[in-house]
Coordinates of N, CA and C in Angstrom, one line a residue:
X955 N 0.8 -0.8 0.2 CA 0.2 0.0 0.1 C 0.6 1.1 -0.4
X956 N 1.6 0.8 0.7 CA 2.7 2.4 1.0 C 3.1 2.8 -0.8
X957 N 3.6 1.5 -1.5 CA 4.4 1.9 -2.7 C 3.1 1.9 -4.1
X958 N 2.3 2.6 -3.5 CA 0.9 3.1 -4.2 C 1.0 2.6 -5.5
X959 N 1.0 1.0 -5.3 CA 0.3 -0.5 -5.8 C -0.9 -0.5 -5.5
X960 N -2.0 -1.0 -6.4 CA -3.2 -0.9 -6.8 C -3.2 -2.3 -6.7
X961 N -4.1 -3.4 -6.1 CA -4.0 -4.4 -6.3 C -5.8 -5.5 -6.8
X962 N -5.5 -6.3 -7.4 CA -7.2 -6.4 -8.0 C -6.7 -7.8 -8.7
X963 N -7.6 -8.6 -8.4 CA -7.7 -10.0 -8.5 C -8.9 -10.1 -9.7
X964 N -8.9 -11.0 -11.0 CA -9.8 -11.4 -11.5 C -9.6 -13.2 -11.5
X965 N -11.4 -13.3 -11.7 CA -11.8 -14.4 -11.4 C -13.0 -14.7 -10.7
X966 N -13.3 -16.1 -10.7 CA -14.1 -16.3 -10.0 C -14.7 -15.9 -8.9
X967 N -15.3 -15.1 -8.0 CA -15.5 -15.9 -6.4 C -16.6 -16.5 -6.5
X968 N -16.5 -17.9 -6.4 CA -17.6 -18.8 -6.5 C -17.1 -19.5 -4.8
X969 N -18.7 -20.7 -4.7 CA -17.9 -21.2 -3.7 C -16.3 -21.9 -3.9
X970 N -16.0 -22.2 -4.9 CA -14.5 -22.6 -4.6 C -13.4 -22.0 -4.1
X971 N -13.8 -20.9 -4.0 CA -13.0 -20.3 -3.1 C -13.1 -19.6 -1.5
X972 N -12.1 -20.3 -0.4 CA -12.4 -20.3 0.6 C -13.1 -18.7 1.2
X973 N -14.4 -18.5 1.7 CA -14.3 -17.2 2.7 C -13.3 -16.7 3.4
X974 N -12.5 -17.0 3.9 CA -11.5 -16.4 4.2 C -10.5 -16.0 3.3
X975 N -10.3 -16.4 2.4 CA -9.1 -16.6 0.9 C -10.6 -15.0 0.2
X976 N -11.6 -15.0 0.3 CA -12.0 -13.8 -0.6 C -12.3 -12.9 0.5
X977 N -12.0 -12.9 1.7 CA -12.1 -11.9 2.5 C -10.3 -11.4 2.4
X978 N -9.6 -11.9 2.2 CA -8.3 -11.4 2.7 C -8.2 -10.7 0.9
X979 N -8.7 -10.7 0.1 CA -8.9 -10.4 -1.8 C -9.7 -8.9 -1.4
X980 N -11.2 -9.3 -0.7 CA -11.8 -8.0 -0.4 C -10.7 -7.1 0.3
X981 N -10.0 -7.4 1.3 CA -9.7 -6.4 1.9 C -7.8 -5.9 1.5
X982 N -7.6 -6.7 0.1 CA -6.2 -6.0 -0.2 C -6.8 -5.1 -1.4
X983 N -8.1 -5.6 -2.4 CA -8.3 -4.7 -3.5 C -9.1 -3.7 -2.2
X984 N -10.0 -3.3 -1.0 CA -10.5 -2.4 -1.2 C -8.8 -1.1 -0.2
X985 N -8.4 -1.9 0.1 CA -7.3 -1.6 0.2 C -6.2 -0.3 0.0
X986 N -6.5 -0.3 -1.3 CA -4.7 -0.1 -3.0 C -5.7 0.3 -3.7
X987 N -7.3 0.1 -3.3 CA -8.1 1.1 -4.6 C -7.7 1.6 -5.2
X988 N -7.4 3.1 -4.6 CA -7.3 4.5 -4.6 C -5.6 4.6 -5.0
X989 N -5.1 3.4 -4.9 CA -3.7 4.3 -5.1 C -3.8 4.0 -6.9
X990 N -2.7 4.6 -7.2 CA -2.5 5.5 -8.9 C -1.2 4.9 -9.4
X991 N -0.6 4.1 -8.7 CA 0.5 3.7 -9.1 C 0.7 3.0 -10.2
X992 N 1.5 2.0 -10.5 CA 1.4 0.1 -10.5 C 0.2 -0.3 -10.3
X993 N -0.6 -1.0 -11.3 CA -1.5 -2.0 -11.1 C -1.4 -3.4 -11.4
X994 N -1.4 -4.4 -10.2 CA -0.7 -5.4 -9.8 C -2.3 -6.5 -10.0
X995 N -2.5 -7.4 -10.9 CA -3.6 -8.3 -11.3 C -2.9 -9.3 -11.1
X996 N -3.7 -10.1 -10.1 CA -3.7 -11.4 -10.0 C -4.7 -11.9 -10.5
X997 N -4.7 -12.9 -11.0 CA -5.7 -14.5 -11.5 C -5.5 -15.6 -10.5
X998 N -7.1 -15.2 -10.4 CA -6.8 -15.9 -9.0 C -8.5 -16.9 -9.1
X999 N -8.7 -18.6 -9.4 CA -9.6 -19.0 -10.3 C -10.1 -18.2 -11.1
X1000 N -9.1 -18.1 -11.8 CA -9.6 -17.8 -13.1 C -9.6 -18.4 -14.5
X1001 N -10.1 -18.4 -15.2 CA -9.8 -19.3 -16.6 C -10.5 -18.1 -17.7
X1002 N -9.8 -18.4 -18.7 CA -10.0 -17.6 -20.2 C -12.0 -17.7 -20.3
X1003 N -12.2 -18.6 -20.5 CA -13.9 -19.4 -21.1 C -14.4 -18.8 -19.8
X1004 N -14.4 -18.7 -19.0 CA -15.1 -19.0 -17.9 C -15.7 -17.4 -17.9
X1005 N -14.1 -16.6 -18.2 CA -14.1 -14.8 -17.9 C -15.1 -14.5 -19.3
X1006 N -15.3 -15.1 -20.2 CA -16.4 -15.1 -21.3 C -17.7 -15.4 -21.3
X1007 N -17.4 -16.1 -20.5 CA -18.9 -16.7 -20.6 C -19.5 -16.1 -19.7
X1008 N -18.8 -15.6 -18.8 CA -19.5 -14.4 -17.3 C -19.9 -13.0 -18.2
X1009 N -19.2 -12.6 -19.5 CA -19.2 -11.0 -19.7 C -20.7 -11.2 -20.3
X1010 N -20.9 -13.0 -21.2 CA -21.7 -12.5 -22.1 C -23.7 -13.1 -21.1
X1011 N -23.2 -13.9 -19.9 CA -24.1 -13.9 -18.7 C -24.8 -12.9 -18.3
X1012 N -23.8 -11.9 -18.2 CA -24.1 -10.3 -17.9 C -24.8 -9.4 -18.9
X1013 N -24.2 -9.4 -20.0 CA -25.2 -9.1 -21.1 C -26.3 -9.5 -21.4
X1014 N -26.6 -11.2 -21.1 CA -27.8 -11.5 -21.4 C -29.0 -10.6 -20.5
X1015 N -28.1 -10.3 -19.2 CA -28.9 -10.4 -17.4 C -29.3 -8.8 -17.3
X1016 N -27.9 -8.0 -18.5 CA -28.5 -6.7 -18.9 C -29.1 -6.2 -19.8
X1017 N -30.2 -7.6 -19.9 CA -30.9 -7.6 -21.6 C -30.6 -6.7 -22.8
X1018 N -29.5 -6.6 -23.1 CA -28.6 -6.3 -24.6 C -29.7 -6.9 -25.5
X1019 N -30.1 -6.0 -26.4 CA -30.2 -7.1 -27.3 C -29.2 -7.7 -28.3
X1020 N -29.4 -8.6 -29.2 CA -28.5 -9.3 -29.3 C -27.6 -8.2 -30.8
X1021 N -28.2 -7.0 -31.4 CA -28.4 -6.5 -32.3 C -27.3 -5.4 -31.5
X1022 N -27.2 -5.2 -30.8 CA -26.1 -4.6 -29.9 C -25.0 -5.1 -29.2
X1023 N -25.1 -6.3 -29.6 CA -24.0 -6.8 -29.0 C -22.9 -6.7 -30.3
X1024 N -22.0 -5.8 -29.5 CA -20.4 -5.9 -30.4 C -19.0 -6.3 -28.9
X1025 N -17.8 -6.1 -29.7 CA -16.6 -6.2 -29.0 C -17.0 -5.2 -27.6
X1026 N -17.7 -4.4 -27.9 CA -17.1 -3.0 -27.1 C -18.0 -3.6 -25.5
X1027 N -19.8 -3.9 -25.6 CA -20.4 -4.6 -25.1 C -19.4 -5.4 -24.3
X1028 N -19.3 -6.7 -25.1 CA -18.4 -7.5 -24.2 C -17.2 -7.7 -23.7
X1029 N -16.3 -6.4 -23.9 CA -15.0 -5.9 -22.9 C -15.3 -5.5 -22.3
X1030 N -16.6 -4.1 -21.7 CA -17.3 -3.9 -20.7 C -17.5 -4.5 -19.6
X1031 N -17.8 -5.8 -20.2 CA -18.4 -6.9 -19.0 C -17.3 -7.5 -18.6
X1032 N -15.9 -8.2 -19.5 CA -14.6 -8.3 -18.9 C -14.5 -8.1 -16.9
X1033 N -13.7 -9.1 -16.5 CA -13.7 -9.4 -14.9 C -12.9 -7.4 -14.6
X1034 N -11.7 -7.3 -16.1 CA -11.5 -6.1 -15.7 C -11.1 -5.2 -16.7
X1035 N -12.5 -4.3 -17.1 CA -12.6 -3.6 -18.6 C -11.6 -3.1 -19.1
X1036 N -11.3 -2.1 -17.6 CA -10.0 -1.5 -17.7 C -8.8 -1.5 -18.2
X1037 N -8.4 -3.0 -17.8 CA -6.7 -3.6 -17.9 C -6.7 -3.9 -19.8
X1038 N -5.4 -2.9 -19.8 CA -5.2 -2.9 -21.7 C -4.7 -4.8 -22.1
X1039 N -4.5 -4.8 -23.2 CA -4.7 -6.3 -23.5 C -3.0 -6.4 -24.0
X1040 N -2.4 -7.5 -23.0 CA -1.0 -6.9 -23.0 C -0.2 -6.9 -25.0
X1041 N 1.2 -6.8 -24.9 CA 1.7 -6.6 -25.9 C 2.0 -7.7 -25.7
X1042 N 2.7 -8.2 -25.2 CA 3.8 -9.2 -24.8 C 3.4 -9.9 -23.6
X1043 N 3.0 -11.6 -24.7 CA 2.9 -12.1 -23.4 C 4.3 -13.5 -23.4
X1044 N 4.6 -13.5 -22.2 CA 6.0 -14.5 -22.4 C 5.6 -15.9 -21.8
X1045 N 5.6 -17.3 -22.5 CA 5.1 -18.4 -21.4 C 6.7 -18.9 -21.6
X1046 N 6.4 -19.6 -20.3 CA 7.2 -20.1 -19.6 C 7.9 -21.8 -19.6
X1047 N 8.5 -22.6 -19.6 CA 8.6 -24.5 -19.5 C 8.3 -24.8 -20.5
X1048 N 8.5 -24.5 -22.1 CA 8.7 -25.0 -23.2 C 7.4 -25.3 -23.7
X1049 N 5.8 -25.0 -22.7 CA 4.8 -25.4 -23.9 C 4.6 -24.1 -24.8
X1050 N 3.7 -24.5 -25.6 CA 3.4 -24.2 -26.8 C 2.3 -23.8 -26.1
X1051 N 1.7 -23.2 -25.7 CA -0.2 -23.0 -25.9 C -0.1 -21.7 -24.8
X1052 N -1.5 -21.0 -24.5 CA -1.8 -20.2 -23.7 C -2.2 -20.2 -22.3
X1053 N -3.2 -21.7 -22.4 CA -3.2 -22.4 -21.6 C -4.8 -21.8 -20.3
X1054 N -5.9 -21.4 -21.7 CA -7.2 -21.0 -21.4 C -6.9 -18.9 -20.9
X1055 N -6.0 -18.6 -20.2 CA -5.4 -17.4 -20.1 C -5.5 -16.3 -20.9
X1056 N -7.1 -15.1 -20.4 CA -7.0 -14.1 -20.9 C -6.9 -13.9 -22.9
X1057 N -7.9 -15.2 -22.7 CA -8.7 -15.4 -23.7 C -9.3 -14.5 -24.8
X1058 N -9.8 -13.0 -24.7 CA -10.4 -12.3 -25.3 C -9.2 -11.1 -25.1
X1059 N -8.1 -11.1 -23.9 CA -7.4 -9.9 -24.0 C -5.8 -10.3 -24.8
X1060 N -5.9 -12.0 -25.3 CA -5.0 -12.2 -26.2 C -5.1 -12.2 -27.2
X1061 N -5.8 -12.0 -28.2 CA -5.9 -11.6 -30.1 C -5.5 -11.5 -30.7
X1062 N -4.6 -10.1 -29.8 CA -3.5 -9.2 -31.0 C -1.9 -9.5 -29.7
X1063 N -2.0 -10.5 -28.7 CA -0.9 -10.0 -28.0 C 0.4 -11.1 -28.8
X1064 N 1.6 -10.6 -28.8 CA 2.6 -11.2 -29.3 C 3.3 -12.1 -28.3
X1065 N 3.6 -13.4 -29.2 CA 3.4 -14.2 -27.5 C 5.1 -15.0 -27.9
X1066 N 6.1 -15.4 -26.7 CA 7.5 -15.1 -27.1 C 7.7 -16.8 -25.8
X1067 N 7.7 -17.6 -26.1 CA 8.1 -19.1 -25.9 C 9.4 -19.3 -25.3
X1068 N 9.5 -19.4 -24.0 CA 11.2 -19.3 -23.8 C 10.7 -21.4 -23.1
X1069 N 12.2 -22.4 -22.9 CA 11.8 -23.7 -22.4 C 12.1 -23.5 -20.6
X1070 N 13.0 -21.7 -20.3 CA 13.1 -22.1 -19.1 C 12.0 -21.9 -18.1
X1071 N 11.8 -22.5 -16.9 CA 10.9 -22.6 -15.5 C 10.5 -21.7 -15.5
X1072 N 9.2 -20.7 -14.4 CA 9.2 -20.0 -14.0 C 9.9 -19.6 -12.9
X1073 N 10.1 -20.4 -12.5 CA 11.5 -20.0 -11.0 C 12.7 -20.0 -10.8
X1074 N 12.7 -19.8 -12.6 CA 14.8 -20.0 -13.0 C 13.4 -18.7 -13.7
X1075 N 13.4 -18.3 -14.2 CA 13.4 -16.8 -15.0 C 13.8 -15.8 -14.4
X1076 N 14.4 -14.9 -15.2 CA 15.1 -14.0 -14.2 C 15.3 -12.6 -15.3
X1077 N 15.9 -11.8 -15.0 CA 16.2 -10.0 -15.9 C 16.4 -10.5 -17.4
X1078 N 17.4 -11.3 -17.0 CA 18.2 -11.8 -18.5 C 17.0 -12.3 -19.5
X1079 N 16.4 -13.1 -19.1 CA 15.1 -13.8 -20.4 C 13.9 -12.9 -20.4
X1080 N 13.6 -11.8 -19.3 CA 12.8 -11.5 -20.2 C 13.2 -10.1 -21.4
X1081 N 14.7 -9.4 -20.8 CA 15.1 -8.7 -21.7 C 15.2 -9.1 -23.0
X1082 N 15.4 -10.6 -23.3 CA 15.4 -11.9 -24.6 C 14.1 -11.6 -24.7
X1083 N 13.1 -11.5 -24.0 CA 11.7 -11.7 -24.8 C 10.9 -10.3 -25.6
X1084 N 12.4 -9.6 -24.5 CA 11.6 -8.0 -25.1 C 12.4 -7.7 -26.6
X1085 N 14.1 -7.9 -26.5 CA 13.8 -8.0 -27.3 C 13.8 -8.6 -29.0
X1086 N 12.7 -10.1 -28.6 CA 13.0 -10.4 -29.6 C 11.2 -9.8 -30.0
X1087 N 10.6 -9.2 -28.8 CA 9.1 -8.6 -28.8 C 9.4 -7.7 -29.9
X1088 N 10.4 -6.4 -29.6 CA 10.9 -5.6 -30.9 C 11.1 -5.6 -32.0
X1089 N 11.9 -7.0 -32.3 CA 12.3 -7.2 -33.9 C 10.8 -8.0 -34.6
X1090 N 9.9 -7.6 -34.0 CA 9.0 -8.3 -34.8 C 7.8 -7.0 -35.4
X1091 N 7.1 -7.3 -36.2 CA 6.2 -6.6 -36.7 C 4.8 -6.7 -36.5
X1092 N 4.3 -5.7 -35.8 CA 3.1 -5.9 -35.3 C 1.8 -5.6 -36.1
X1093 N 1.1 -6.4 -36.6 CA 0.0 -6.6 -37.7 C -1.3 -6.4 -36.8
X1094 N -1.9 -6.6 -35.8 CA -2.9 -6.8 -35.2 C -4.1 -7.4 -36.1
X1095 N -3.7 -8.2 -36.6 CA -4.9 -9.4 -37.7 C -4.3 -9.5 -39.3
X1096 N -3.2 -8.4 -39.6 CA -2.8 -7.9 -40.6 C -2.3 -8.3 -41.6
X1097 N -2.3 -8.3 -43.1 CA -1.2 -9.1 -43.9 C 0.2 -8.7 -43.4
X1098 N 1.1 -9.5 -44.2 CA 2.1 -8.0 -43.8 C 2.6 -7.4 -44.7
X1099 N 3.2 -6.4 -44.4 CA 3.4 -5.6 -45.8 C 4.7 -5.8 -46.5
X1100 N 5.2 -6.5 -46.0 CA 6.5 -6.9 -47.2 C 6.2 -8.5 -48.2

C-alpha cells in the first residue's frame, strides 16, 4: 500500500474459493483501490473461457439485444474492462499454448515461448523476450506489408 500499487484480482469469486481467502482478496483490493501507481493483477480461480461466459451472461442479465452485442459490449463486462490488452505474453516451461489465459485480451498479443521454467526466469530472460518482441512487425491481424 505504501508503494502506491493497486492490487486487483480477476477470476470467479464463487464457492470454490474459501470465505477466508475471499475476505483477504476483498481486504487487499479495498485497501489499495485508490492507489494510482502500478496495477498488480492476480488471476485467481481464473479461466479465459469462464471470463467470456460470465461476460455473455452479464449481457443477457443486462437485457442487451442481440443486435447491440459487439466487442465493446463484451469488453465492458470482462472481469477488468480497464485492463489493457497485453502487448507481449511470455510463456515459460517450453509449453506452446496459452492455457486458457486471457483468451479475449490475447487476440493480438505477441507470444514468446521459452524453455526456462518460471522459478528460474530472470531479468535476462525477460530482456531477451523484449528484444524478440521489438524485432517483430506488429500487424494486429493484418497481412504483412512485405
